[in-house]
CSV table of C-alpha atoms in Angstrom, one decimal:
chain,number,residue,atom,x,y,z
A,1,MET,CA,-14.0,-13.8,-22.5
A,2,ILE,CA,-11.7,-11.3,-21.0
A,3,GLU,CA,-8.8,-10.2,-23.2
A,4,ILE,CA,-6.2,-7.7,-22.1
A,5,LYS,CA,-5.0,-5.8,-25.1
A,6,LYS,CA,-3.4,-2.9,-23.2
A,7,LYS,CA,-1.7,-3.4,-19.9
A,8,SER,CA,-3.2,-0.1,-18.7
A,9,ASP,CA,-6.6,-1.9,-18.9
A,10,CYS,CA,-5.8,-4.3,-16.1
A,11,CYS,CA,-5.1,-3.5,-12.4
A,12,GLY,CA,-4.4,-7.2,-11.4
A,13,CYS,CA,-7.3,-7.4,-8.9
A,14,THR,CA,-8.1,-11.0,-9.9
A,15,ALA,CA,-11.9,-10.5,-9.9
A,16,CYS,CA,-12.2,-12.2,-13.3
A,17,ALA,CA,-10.3,-15.3,-12.2
A,18,ALA,CA,-12.3,-15.5,-8.9
A,19,ILE,CA,-15.7,-15.3,-10.7
A,20,CYS,CA,-15.0,-17.8,-13.4
A,21,PRO,CA,-17.4,-20.7,-13.0
A,22,LYS,CA,-15.0,-23.1,-14.8
A,23,ASP,CA,-11.8,-21.8,-13.2
A,24,ALA,CA,-10.6,-21.2,-16.8
A,25,ILE,CA,-8.6,-18.1,-15.9
A,26,ILE,CA,-5.2,-18.1,-14.4
A,27,MET,CA,-3.3,-15.0,-13.2
A,28,LYS,CA,0.2,-15.1,-14.7
A,29,GLU,CA,3.1,-12.8,-14.2
A,30,ASP,CA,4.4,-10.7,-17.0
A,31,ASN,CA,8.1,-9.8,-17.3
A,32,GLU,CA,7.6,-7.0,-14.7
A,33,GLY,CA,6.1,-9.4,-12.2
A,34,PHE,CA,2.6,-8.0,-12.4
A,35,LEU,CA,-0.4,-10.4,-12.7
A,36,TYR,CA,-2.6,-10.5,-15.8
A,37,PRO,CA,-5.4,-13.0,-16.6
A,38,THR,CA,-4.8,-15.8,-19.1
A,39,VAL,CA,-7.8,-17.7,-20.4
A,40,ASP,CA,-7.9,-21.5,-21.1
A,41,LYS,CA,-10.0,-21.3,-24.3
A,42,GLU,CA,-10.8,-25.0,-24.2
A,43,THR,CA,-12.3,-24.7,-20.8
A,44,CYS,CA,-14.0,-21.3,-21.2
A,45,ILE,CA,-17.7,-21.4,-21.9
A,46,ASN,CA,-17.9,-17.8,-23.1
A,47,CYS,CA,-20.4,-16.7,-20.4
A,48,GLY,CA,-18.8,-13.2,-20.3
A,49,VAL,CA,-19.0,-12.9,-16.6
A,50,CYS,CA,-15.3,-12.3,-16.3
A,51,GLU,CA,-15.6,-9.1,-18.4
A,52,ARG,CA,-18.6,-7.8,-16.5
A,53,VAL,CA,-16.8,-7.9,-13.2
A,54,CYS,CA,-13.7,-5.9,-14.4
A,55,PRO,CA,-13.5,-2.8,-12.3
A,56,ILE,CA,-11.4,-1.0,-15.0
A,57,LYS,CA,-13.6,-1.7,-17.9
A,58,TYR,CA,-16.8,-1.1,-15.9
A,59,PRO,CA,-15.9,1.2,-13.0
A,60,ILE,CA,-18.0,1.4,-9.9
A,61,ARG,CA,-19.6,4.7,-9.1
A,62,GLN,CA,-20.5,4.9,-5.4
A,63,GLN,CA,-23.2,7.3,-4.3
A,64,LYS,CA,-21.6,10.5,-2.9
A,65,ARG,CA,-22.2,11.6,0.7
A,66,LYS,CA,-21.0,14.6,2.6
A,67,ASP,CA,-17.3,14.4,3.6
A,68,ASP,CA,-16.8,13.2,7.2
A,69,ILE,CA,-13.0,13.3,7.6
A,70,TYR,CA,-11.0,12.9,10.7
A,71,TYR,CA,-7.5,13.0,12.1
A,72,ILE,CA,-6.9,9.7,13.9
A,73,GLN,CA,-4.4,8.5,16.5
A,74,CYS,CA,-4.7,5.1,18.1
A,75,LYS,CA,-4.6,5.5,21.9
A,76,ASP,CA,-2.5,2.3,22.2
A,77,GLU,CA,1.0,3.8,21.7
A,78,ASN,CA,2.5,0.4,21.0
A,79,ILE,CA,0.1,-0.2,18.1
A,80,ARG,CA,0.7,3.3,16.8
A,81,SER,CA,4.5,2.9,16.9
A,82,GLN,CA,4.2,-0.3,14.8
A,83,SER,CA,1.8,1.3,12.3
A,84,THR,CA,2.7,3.4,9.3
A,85,SER,CA,0.7,6.4,10.4
A,86,GLY,CA,-1.9,6.7,13.2
A,87,GLY,CA,-2.9,3.0,13.7
A,88,MET,CA,-6.5,3.4,12.6
A,89,PHE,CA,-6.9,-0.1,11.1
A,90,THR,CA,-6.0,-2.2,14.2
A,91,ALA,CA,-8.9,-1.1,16.3
A,92,LEU,CA,-11.3,-1.7,13.5
A,93,ALA,CA,-9.8,-5.2,13.0
A,94,GLU,CA,-10.2,-5.9,16.8
A,95,PHE,CA,-13.8,-4.9,16.6
A,96,VAL,CA,-14.4,-7.5,13.8
A,97,ILE,CA,-12.4,-10.2,15.5
A,98,LYS,CA,-14.3,-9.8,18.8
A,99,LYS,CA,-17.5,-10.5,16.8
A,100,GLU,CA,-15.9,-13.7,15.5
A,101,GLY,CA,-15.5,-12.2,12.1
A,102,ALA,CA,-12.7,-12.4,9.6
A,103,VAL,CA,-10.2,-9.7,8.6
A,104,PHE,CA,-8.3,-9.6,5.3
A,105,GLY,CA,-5.2,-7.6,4.7
A,106,CYS,CA,-1.8,-7.4,3.1
A,107,ALA,CA,1.2,-9.3,4.6
A,108,PHE,CA,4.5,-10.9,3.7
A,109,GLN,CA,3.8,-14.5,2.5
A,110,ASP,CA,6.5,-15.9,4.8
A,111,ALA,CA,9.7,-15.2,6.7
A,112,SER,CA,11.7,-14.6,3.5
A,113,CYS,CA,9.7,-11.3,3.0
A,114,ASP,CA,10.2,-11.6,-0.8
A,115,ARG,CA,6.5,-11.9,-1.7
A,116,VAL,CA,3.5,-9.8,-0.6
A,117,VAL,CA,0.1,-11.4,-0.5
A,118,HIS,CA,-3.4,-11.0,1.0
A,119,LYS,CA,-4.3,-13.2,4.0
A,120,MET,CA,-7.2,-13.9,6.2
A,121,ALA,CA,-6.9,-13.4,10.0
A,122,GLU,CA,-9.4,-14.8,12.6
A,123,ASP,CA,-7.6,-13.8,15.8
A,124,MET,CA,-5.6,-10.8,17.0
A,125,GLU,CA,-2.3,-12.6,17.0
A,126,ASP,CA,-2.4,-12.6,13.2
A,127,ILE,CA,-3.4,-9.0,12.8
A,128,HIS,CA,0.1,-7.7,13.4
A,129,GLU,CA,1.1,-9.0,10.0
A,130,PHE,CA,-1.2,-6.5,8.3
A,131,ARG,CA,0.2,-3.5,10.2
A,132,GLY,CA,2.4,-1.1,8.2
A,133,SER,CA,2.6,-0.3,4.5
A,134,LYS,CA,4.0,-2.7,2.0
A,135,TYR,CA,5.2,-0.9,-1.1
A,136,VAL,CA,4.6,-3.8,-3.4
A,137,GLN,CA,1.5,-5.0,-5.2
A,138,SER,CA,0.0,-7.9,-3.3
A,139,ASP,CA,-1.4,-11.0,-4.7
A,140,VAL,CA,-5.0,-11.4,-3.4
A,141,ASN,CA,-4.9,-15.1,-4.1
A,142,ASN,CA,-8.2,-16.7,-3.3
A,143,THR,CA,-9.2,-14.1,-0.6
A,144,TYR,CA,-12.2,-12.8,-2.6
A,145,ARG,CA,-13.7,-16.3,-2.5
A,146,GLN,CA,-12.8,-16.7,1.1
A,147,ALA,CA,-14.4,-13.4,2.0
A,148,LYS,CA,-17.6,-14.3,0.0
A,149,LYS,CA,-17.8,-17.6,1.9
A,150,CYS,CA,-17.5,-15.8,5.3
A,151,LEU,CA,-20.2,-13.3,4.2
A,152,LYS,CA,-22.6,-16.0,3.2
A,153,GLU,CA,-22.1,-17.6,6.6
A,154,ASN,CA,-23.3,-14.3,8.1
A,155,ARG,CA,-19.9,-13.5,9.6
A,156,LEU,CA,-18.7,-10.0,9.9
A,157,VAL,CA,-15.9,-9.3,7.3
A,158,CYS,CA,-13.4,-6.5,7.1
A,159,TYR,CA,-11.4,-6.4,3.8
A,160,SER,CA,-8.5,-3.8,3.3
A,161,GLY,CA,-6.5,-3.1,0.2
A,162,THR,CA,-5.7,-0.6,-2.5
A,163,PRO,CA,-8.7,1.2,-4.1
A,164,CYS,CA,-8.7,-1.1,-7.1
A,165,GLN,CA,-8.6,-4.2,-5.0
A,166,ILE,CA,-11.7,-3.0,-3.1
A,167,ALA,CA,-13.4,-2.2,-6.4
A,168,GLY,CA,-12.5,-5.7,-7.7
A,169,LEU,CA,-13.9,-7.3,-4.5
A,170,LYS,CA,-17.2,-5.4,-4.9
A,171,LYS,CA,-17.5,-6.3,-8.6
A,172,TYR,CA,-16.8,-9.9,-7.8
A,173,LEU,CA,-19.4,-10.0,-5.0
A,174,GLY,CA,-22.0,-8.4,-7.2
A,175,ARG,CA,-24.1,-6.9,-4.4
A,176,ASP,CA,-23.8,-5.1,-1.1
A,177,TYR,CA,-23.4,-7.1,2.1
A,178,GLU,CA,-24.4,-5.4,5.4
A,179,ASN,CA,-21.8,-7.6,7.1
A,180,LEU,CA,-18.9,-6.3,4.9
A,181,ILE,CA,-16.6,-3.5,6.0
A,182,THR,CA,-14.1,-2.2,3.4
A,183,VAL,CA,-11.0,-0.1,3.9
A,184,ASP,CA,-8.9,1.3,1.1
A,185,VAL,CA,-5.5,3.0,1.5
A,186,VAL,CA,-4.7,6.0,-0.7
A,187,CYS,CA,-1.8,4.8,-2.8
A,188,ARG,CA,0.5,6.6,-5.3
A,189,ALA,CA,0.8,3.4,-7.4
A,190,VAL,CA,1.7,-0.3,-6.9
A,191,PRO,CA,5.4,-1.4,-7.4
A,192,SER,CA,6.6,-4.5,-9.1
A,193,PRO,CA,6.7,-7.8,-7.1
A,194,PHE,CA,9.5,-9.0,-9.4
A,195,VAL,CA,11.7,-6.0,-8.7
A,196,TRP,CA,11.0,-6.3,-5.0
A,197,LYS,CA,12.1,-10.0,-5.1
A,198,LYS,CA,15.4,-8.8,-6.7
A,199,TYR,CA,15.8,-6.1,-4.1
A,200,VAL,CA,15.5,-8.7,-1.3
A,201,GLU,CA,17.9,-11.0,-3.2
A,202,VAL,CA,20.6,-8.3,-3.0
A,203,PHE,CA,20.2,-8.1,0.8
A,204,ASN,CA,20.2,-11.9,1.1
A,205,LYS,CA,23.4,-12.2,-1.0
A,206,LYS,CA,25.1,-9.7,1.4
A,207,TYR,CA,23.7,-10.8,4.7
A,208,GLY,CA,22.3,-14.3,4.1
A,209,ASN,CA,20.3,-15.8,7.0
A,210,LYS,CA,21.1,-12.9,9.3
A,211,ILE,CA,18.1,-10.9,8.1
A,212,ASP,CA,15.1,-11.0,10.4
A,213,HIS,CA,12.6,-8.8,8.6
A,214,PHE,CA,12.0,-5.8,6.3
A,215,LYS,CA,9.9,-2.8,7.4
A,216,PHE,CA,8.6,-0.1,5.0
A,217,ARG,CA,8.0,3.4,6.4
A,218,ASP,CA,9.7,2.7,9.7
A,219,LYS,CA,9.5,5.4,12.4
A,220,ILE,CA,13.0,4.8,13.9
A,221,TRP,CA,13.8,8.4,13.0
A,222,GLY,CA,10.3,9.7,13.4
A,223,TYR,CA,7.1,9.7,11.4
A,224,SER,CA,8.1,12.7,9.2
A,225,TYR,CA,11.2,10.9,7.9
A,226,SER,CA,10.0,7.9,5.8
A,227,THR,CA,12.6,5.1,6.3
A,228,MET,CA,13.2,1.7,4.9
A,229,SER,CA,14.6,-0.6,7.5
A,230,VAL,CA,16.1,-4.1,7.3
A,231,TYR,CA,16.3,-5.6,10.8
A,232,MET,CA,18.9,-8.3,11.5
A,233,LYS,CA,18.5,-11.3,13.8
A,234,GLU,CA,19.4,-10.8,17.4
A,235,GLY,CA,23.0,-11.9,18.0
A,236,SER,CA,23.9,-11.8,14.3
A,237,GLY,CA,26.5,-9.1,14.9
A,238,VAL,CA,25.3,-7.2,11.9
A,239,LYS,CA,24.1,-3.6,12.1
A,240,ASP,CA,20.5,-3.0,11.1
A,241,TYR,CA,19.9,-1.1,7.8
A,242,HIS,CA,18.1,2.2,7.8
A,243,ARG,CA,17.8,4.6,4.9
A,244,GLY,CA,15.4,7.4,4.1
A,245,ILE,CA,13.3,8.2,1.0
A,246,GLU,CA,16.2,10.1,-0.6
A,247,SER,CA,18.8,7.3,-0.4
A,248,ASP,CA,17.2,3.9,-0.1
A,249,LEU,CA,17.2,2.1,-3.5
A,250,TRP,CA,13.6,0.7,-3.3
A,251,LEU,CA,12.0,4.0,-2.2
A,252,ARG,CA,13.9,5.9,-5.0
A,253,MET,CA,12.8,3.4,-7.6
A,254,PHE,CA,9.2,3.6,-6.4
A,255,PHE,CA,9.0,7.3,-6.5
A,256,SER,CA,10.8,7.5,-9.8
A,257,GLY,CA,7.9,5.6,-11.5
A,258,LEU,CA,10.4,3.1,-12.9
A,259,ILE,CA,8.8,0.1,-11.2
A,260,THR,CA,5.1,0.9,-11.0
A,261,ARG,CA,2.1,-0.7,-12.7
A,262,GLU,CA,0.9,0.8,-16.0
A,263,SER,CA,-2.8,0.9,-15.0
A,264,CYS,CA,-2.0,3.2,-12.0
A,265,ASP,CA,-1.4,6.1,-14.4
A,266,GLN,CA,-5.1,6.2,-15.3
A,267,CYS,CA,-6.6,4.7,-12.1
A,268,PRO,CA,-10.4,5.4,-12.0
A,269,TYR,CA,-10.3,5.1,-8.2
A,270,ARG,CA,-7.8,7.8,-7.6
A,271,GLU,CA,-10.5,10.1,-6.3
A,272,ASP,CA,-13.6,8.0,-6.5
A,273,HIS,CA,-13.2,5.6,-3.6
A,274,VAL,CA,-15.8,2.9,-3.2
A,275,SER,CA,-14.9,1.7,0.3
A,276,ASP,CA,-16.5,2.4,3.7
A,277,PHE,CA,-13.3,4.0,5.0
A,278,THR,CA,-10.4,5.6,3.1
A,279,ILE,CA,-7.2,6.2,5.1
A,280,TRP,CA,-4.0,8.1,4.3
A,281,ASP,CA,-1.1,10.0,5.8
A,282,CYS,CA,-1.1,13.3,7.5
A,283,PHE,CA,2.4,14.7,7.6
A,284,ALA,CA,1.2,18.3,8.0
A,285,ILE,CA,-0.7,17.6,11.2
A,286,LYS,CA,0.9,20.6,13.0
A,287,GLU,CA,-1.0,23.0,10.7
A,288,TYR,CA,-4.4,21.5,11.6
A,289,VAL,CA,-4.1,19.9,15.1
A,290,PRO,CA,-0.9,21.1,16.8
A,291,GLU,CA,-1.6,19.0,19.9
A,292,PHE,CA,-1.3,15.8,17.7
A,293,ASP,CA,2.1,16.8,16.4
A,294,ASP,CA,4.4,14.3,18.3
A,295,ASP,CA,6.1,12.9,15.2
A,296,LYS,CA,4.6,9.4,16.0
A,297,GLY,CA,2.0,9.3,13.2
A,298,THR,CA,-1.5,10.5,12.4
A,299,THR,CA,-4.0,8.9,10.0
A,300,ARG,CA,-6.4,10.9,7.9
A,301,MET,CA,-9.7,8.9,7.6
A,302,ARG,CA,-12.6,9.7,5.3
A,303,ILE,CA,-15.9,7.9,6.0
A,304,ASN,CA,-17.5,7.2,2.6
A,305,THR,CA,-20.7,5.4,3.6
A,306,ASN,CA,-23.4,5.5,6.3
A,307,LYS,CA,-22.3,2.0,7.3
A,308,GLY,CA,-18.8,3.4,7.9
A,309,MET,CA,-20.2,6.1,10.1
A,310,GLU,CA,-22.1,3.6,12.2
A,311,ILE,CA,-19.0,1.5,12.6
A,312,PHE,CA,-16.9,4.5,13.6
A,313,GLN,CA,-19.4,5.4,16.3
A,314,GLN,CA,-18.8,2.0,17.9
A,315,ILE,CA,-15.0,2.1,17.8
A,316,LYS,CA,-14.1,5.7,18.2
A,317,GLU,CA,-13.2,5.4,21.9
A,318,ALA,CA,-10.0,3.5,20.8
A,319,TYR,CA,-8.7,6.7,19.2
A,320,ARG,CA,-7.8,10.3,19.8
A,321,TRP,CA,-9.6,12.1,17.0
A,322,LYS,CA,-10.5,15.4,15.6
A,323,SER,CA,-12.9,16.3,12.7
A,324,MET,CA,-11.3,17.9,9.7
A,325,PRO,CA,-12.8,21.2,8.6
A,326,GLU,CA,-14.5,21.1,5.2
A,327,GLY,CA,-12.6,22.2,2.2
A,328,ILE,CA,-9.1,21.2,3.2
A,329,ALA,CA,-9.3,17.4,2.6
A,330,LYS,CA,-7.1,16.2,-0.2
A,331,PHE,CA,-5.3,13.0,-1.1
A,332,GLU,CA,-1.6,13.8,-1.1
A,333,ARG,CA,0.5,11.8,-3.5
A,334,ALA,CA,4.0,12.4,-4.5
A,335,TYR,CA,4.1,12.2,-8.3
A,336,GLU,CA,7.4,12.3,-10.1
A,337,GLU,CA,8.1,12.4,-13.8
A,338,LYS,CA,7.8,8.8,-15.2
A,339,LYS,CA,10.8,7.1,-16.6
A,340,ASN,CA,10.5,6.8,-20.4
A,341,LEU,CA,9.3,3.6,-21.9
A,342,GLN,CA,12.7,2.7,-23.4
A,343,VAL,CA,14.5,3.0,-20.1
A,344,LYS,CA,11.8,0.9,-18.4
A,345,GLU,CA,12.0,-1.9,-21.0
A,346,SER,CA,15.8,-2.1,-20.9
A,347,PHE,CA,15.7,-2.0,-17.1
A,348,TYR,CA,13.5,-5.1,-16.9
A,349,ARG,CA,15.3,-6.9,-19.7
A,350,ASP,CA,18.7,-6.4,-17.9
A,351,LEU,CA,17.2,-7.4,-14.5
A,352,HIS,CA,16.1,-10.7,-16.0
A,353,GLU,CA,19.5,-11.4,-17.5
A,354,GLN,CA,22.1,-9.8,-15.1
A,355,GLU,CA,23.0,-9.6,-11.5
A,356,PRO,CA,20.4,-7.4,-9.8
A,357,GLU,CA,23.0,-5.3,-7.8
A,358,HIS,CA,24.8,-4.4,-11.1
A,359,VAL,CA,21.5,-3.4,-12.8
A,360,PHE,CA,20.3,-1.3,-9.8
A,361,ASN,CA,23.6,0.5,-9.7
A,362,ARG,CA,23.4,1.3,-13.4
A,363,TYR,CA,19.8,2.6,-13.5
A,364,MET,CA,19.6,4.1,-10.0
A,365,PRO,CA,23.2,4.9,-8.9
A,366,TYR,CA,24.0,6.2,-5.5
A,367,THR,CA,25.4,9.6,-6.5
A,368,VAL,CA,27.2,12.3,-4.7
A,369,LYS,CA,24.0,14.3,-4.7
A,370,ILE,CA,22.1,11.5,-3.0
A,371,ALA,CA,24.9,11.2,-0.4
A,372,ILE,CA,24.7,14.9,0.4
A,373,LEU,CA,20.9,14.7,0.8
A,374,GLN,CA,21.2,11.6,3.0
A,375,TYR,CA,23.8,13.0,5.4
A,376,GLY,CA,22.2,16.4,5.3
A,377,ARG,CA,18.9,15.0,6.4
A,378,MET,CA,20.6,13.0,9.2
A,379,PHE,CA,22.5,16.1,10.4
A,380,THR,CA,19.3,18.2,10.5
A,381,LEU,CA,17.5,15.4,12.4
A,382,LYS,CA,20.2,15.4,15.0
A,383,LEU,CA,19.9,19.2,15.3
A,384,GLY,CA,16.1,18.8,15.7
A,385,ILE,CA,15.3,21.1,12.7
A,386,TYR,CA,14.4,18.5,10.1
A,387,LYS,CA,10.6,18.9,10.4
A,388,SER,CA,10.8,22.7,10.2
A,389,LEU,CA,13.1,22.6,7.1
A,390,LYS,CA,10.9,20.0,5.4
A,391,LYS,CA,7.8,22.2,5.9
A,392,VAL,CA,9.6,25.2,4.4
A,393,TRP,CA,10.8,23.1,1.5
A,394,ASN,CA,7.4,21.7,0.7
A,395,LYS,CA,5.9,25.2,0.7
A,396,VAL,CA,8.6,26.4,-1.8
A,397,LYS,CA,8.0,23.3,-4.0
A,398,ASN,CA,4.2,23.7,-4.0
A,399,SER,CA,4.4,27.4,-4.8
A,400,SER,CA,6.6,26.7,-7.8
A,401,ARG,CA,4.0,24.3,-9.4
């Protein structure tokens, strides 16, 4: 039976629970809100299948093919504006839906926005829920089993998620399916569902039922300025909340490493992606395709399989696209120094026992330095020089490494 001795040995994909023939495995939250398998030993028959499908213990190694990497922008500007980057995923989802297939993606569980889960969509009206990044680890629920059922019915299936979630799905399925299309998103790490719930709680306490929805990586100030937004209900009389990566509490916690999952530090899929498509941001598009630089978002897409290339040939008319020259492809992740273990432990202990707003203010205070950064960025945005300054700063930062 599967036994997690070190938290770094589990990515929370749920493949072990999904494969169990006796449903003897339940995914339970730890004190950080991350899911780990718990085995009912009385029900378990010690078949060992749960261990064999673990994508961390037994990583998948996909056959390498030449890099086919593209800069992608969806031609539908409404879709692109609602997407985190260039809107690649929606056209792929539409291709699957038109063939009466099923699409699986990450969405808020309900209108409260305090929990992120994987869902199945069978019509385009539901696809909008998957649009845009959610900087929280999602619970895949029973979607692996749903996907397998659809595949066995010979329906076309598209499943999107983090690299470890795609690896978990493939380990669970146990074989390749020609009617399965997989898309993984390059991620820095996955943040805590428990802390996200507390972050939402702070807003609910302040604004109550006036909140309409949360939006990560909003483009209200342009693609180059990553923004967390909280939109209020129409007629509420309350101003919408917009803060950038330097000043929003959630984004600061995420990039500090305080709230991310332990297994992400040694992720075996950081470079070895096992999907058909891998997608990620392209903030430096001006350097490569100047005509795409409109500050509305561009996706970098790597095609990892022959199947992926065949699918791209069928949907590419939905995009403006350019091939990426060999040798310049790289997965860009912003890694910061991790918070030490003692700080992390005391943070979660306090968050369980005290008011979340007080805990957040103690561990991630809004300082004078942050205020200067926030208003400095807003000032340069209004002057129209933010992107140029950001480019110079990134070059200086990279040269000092």
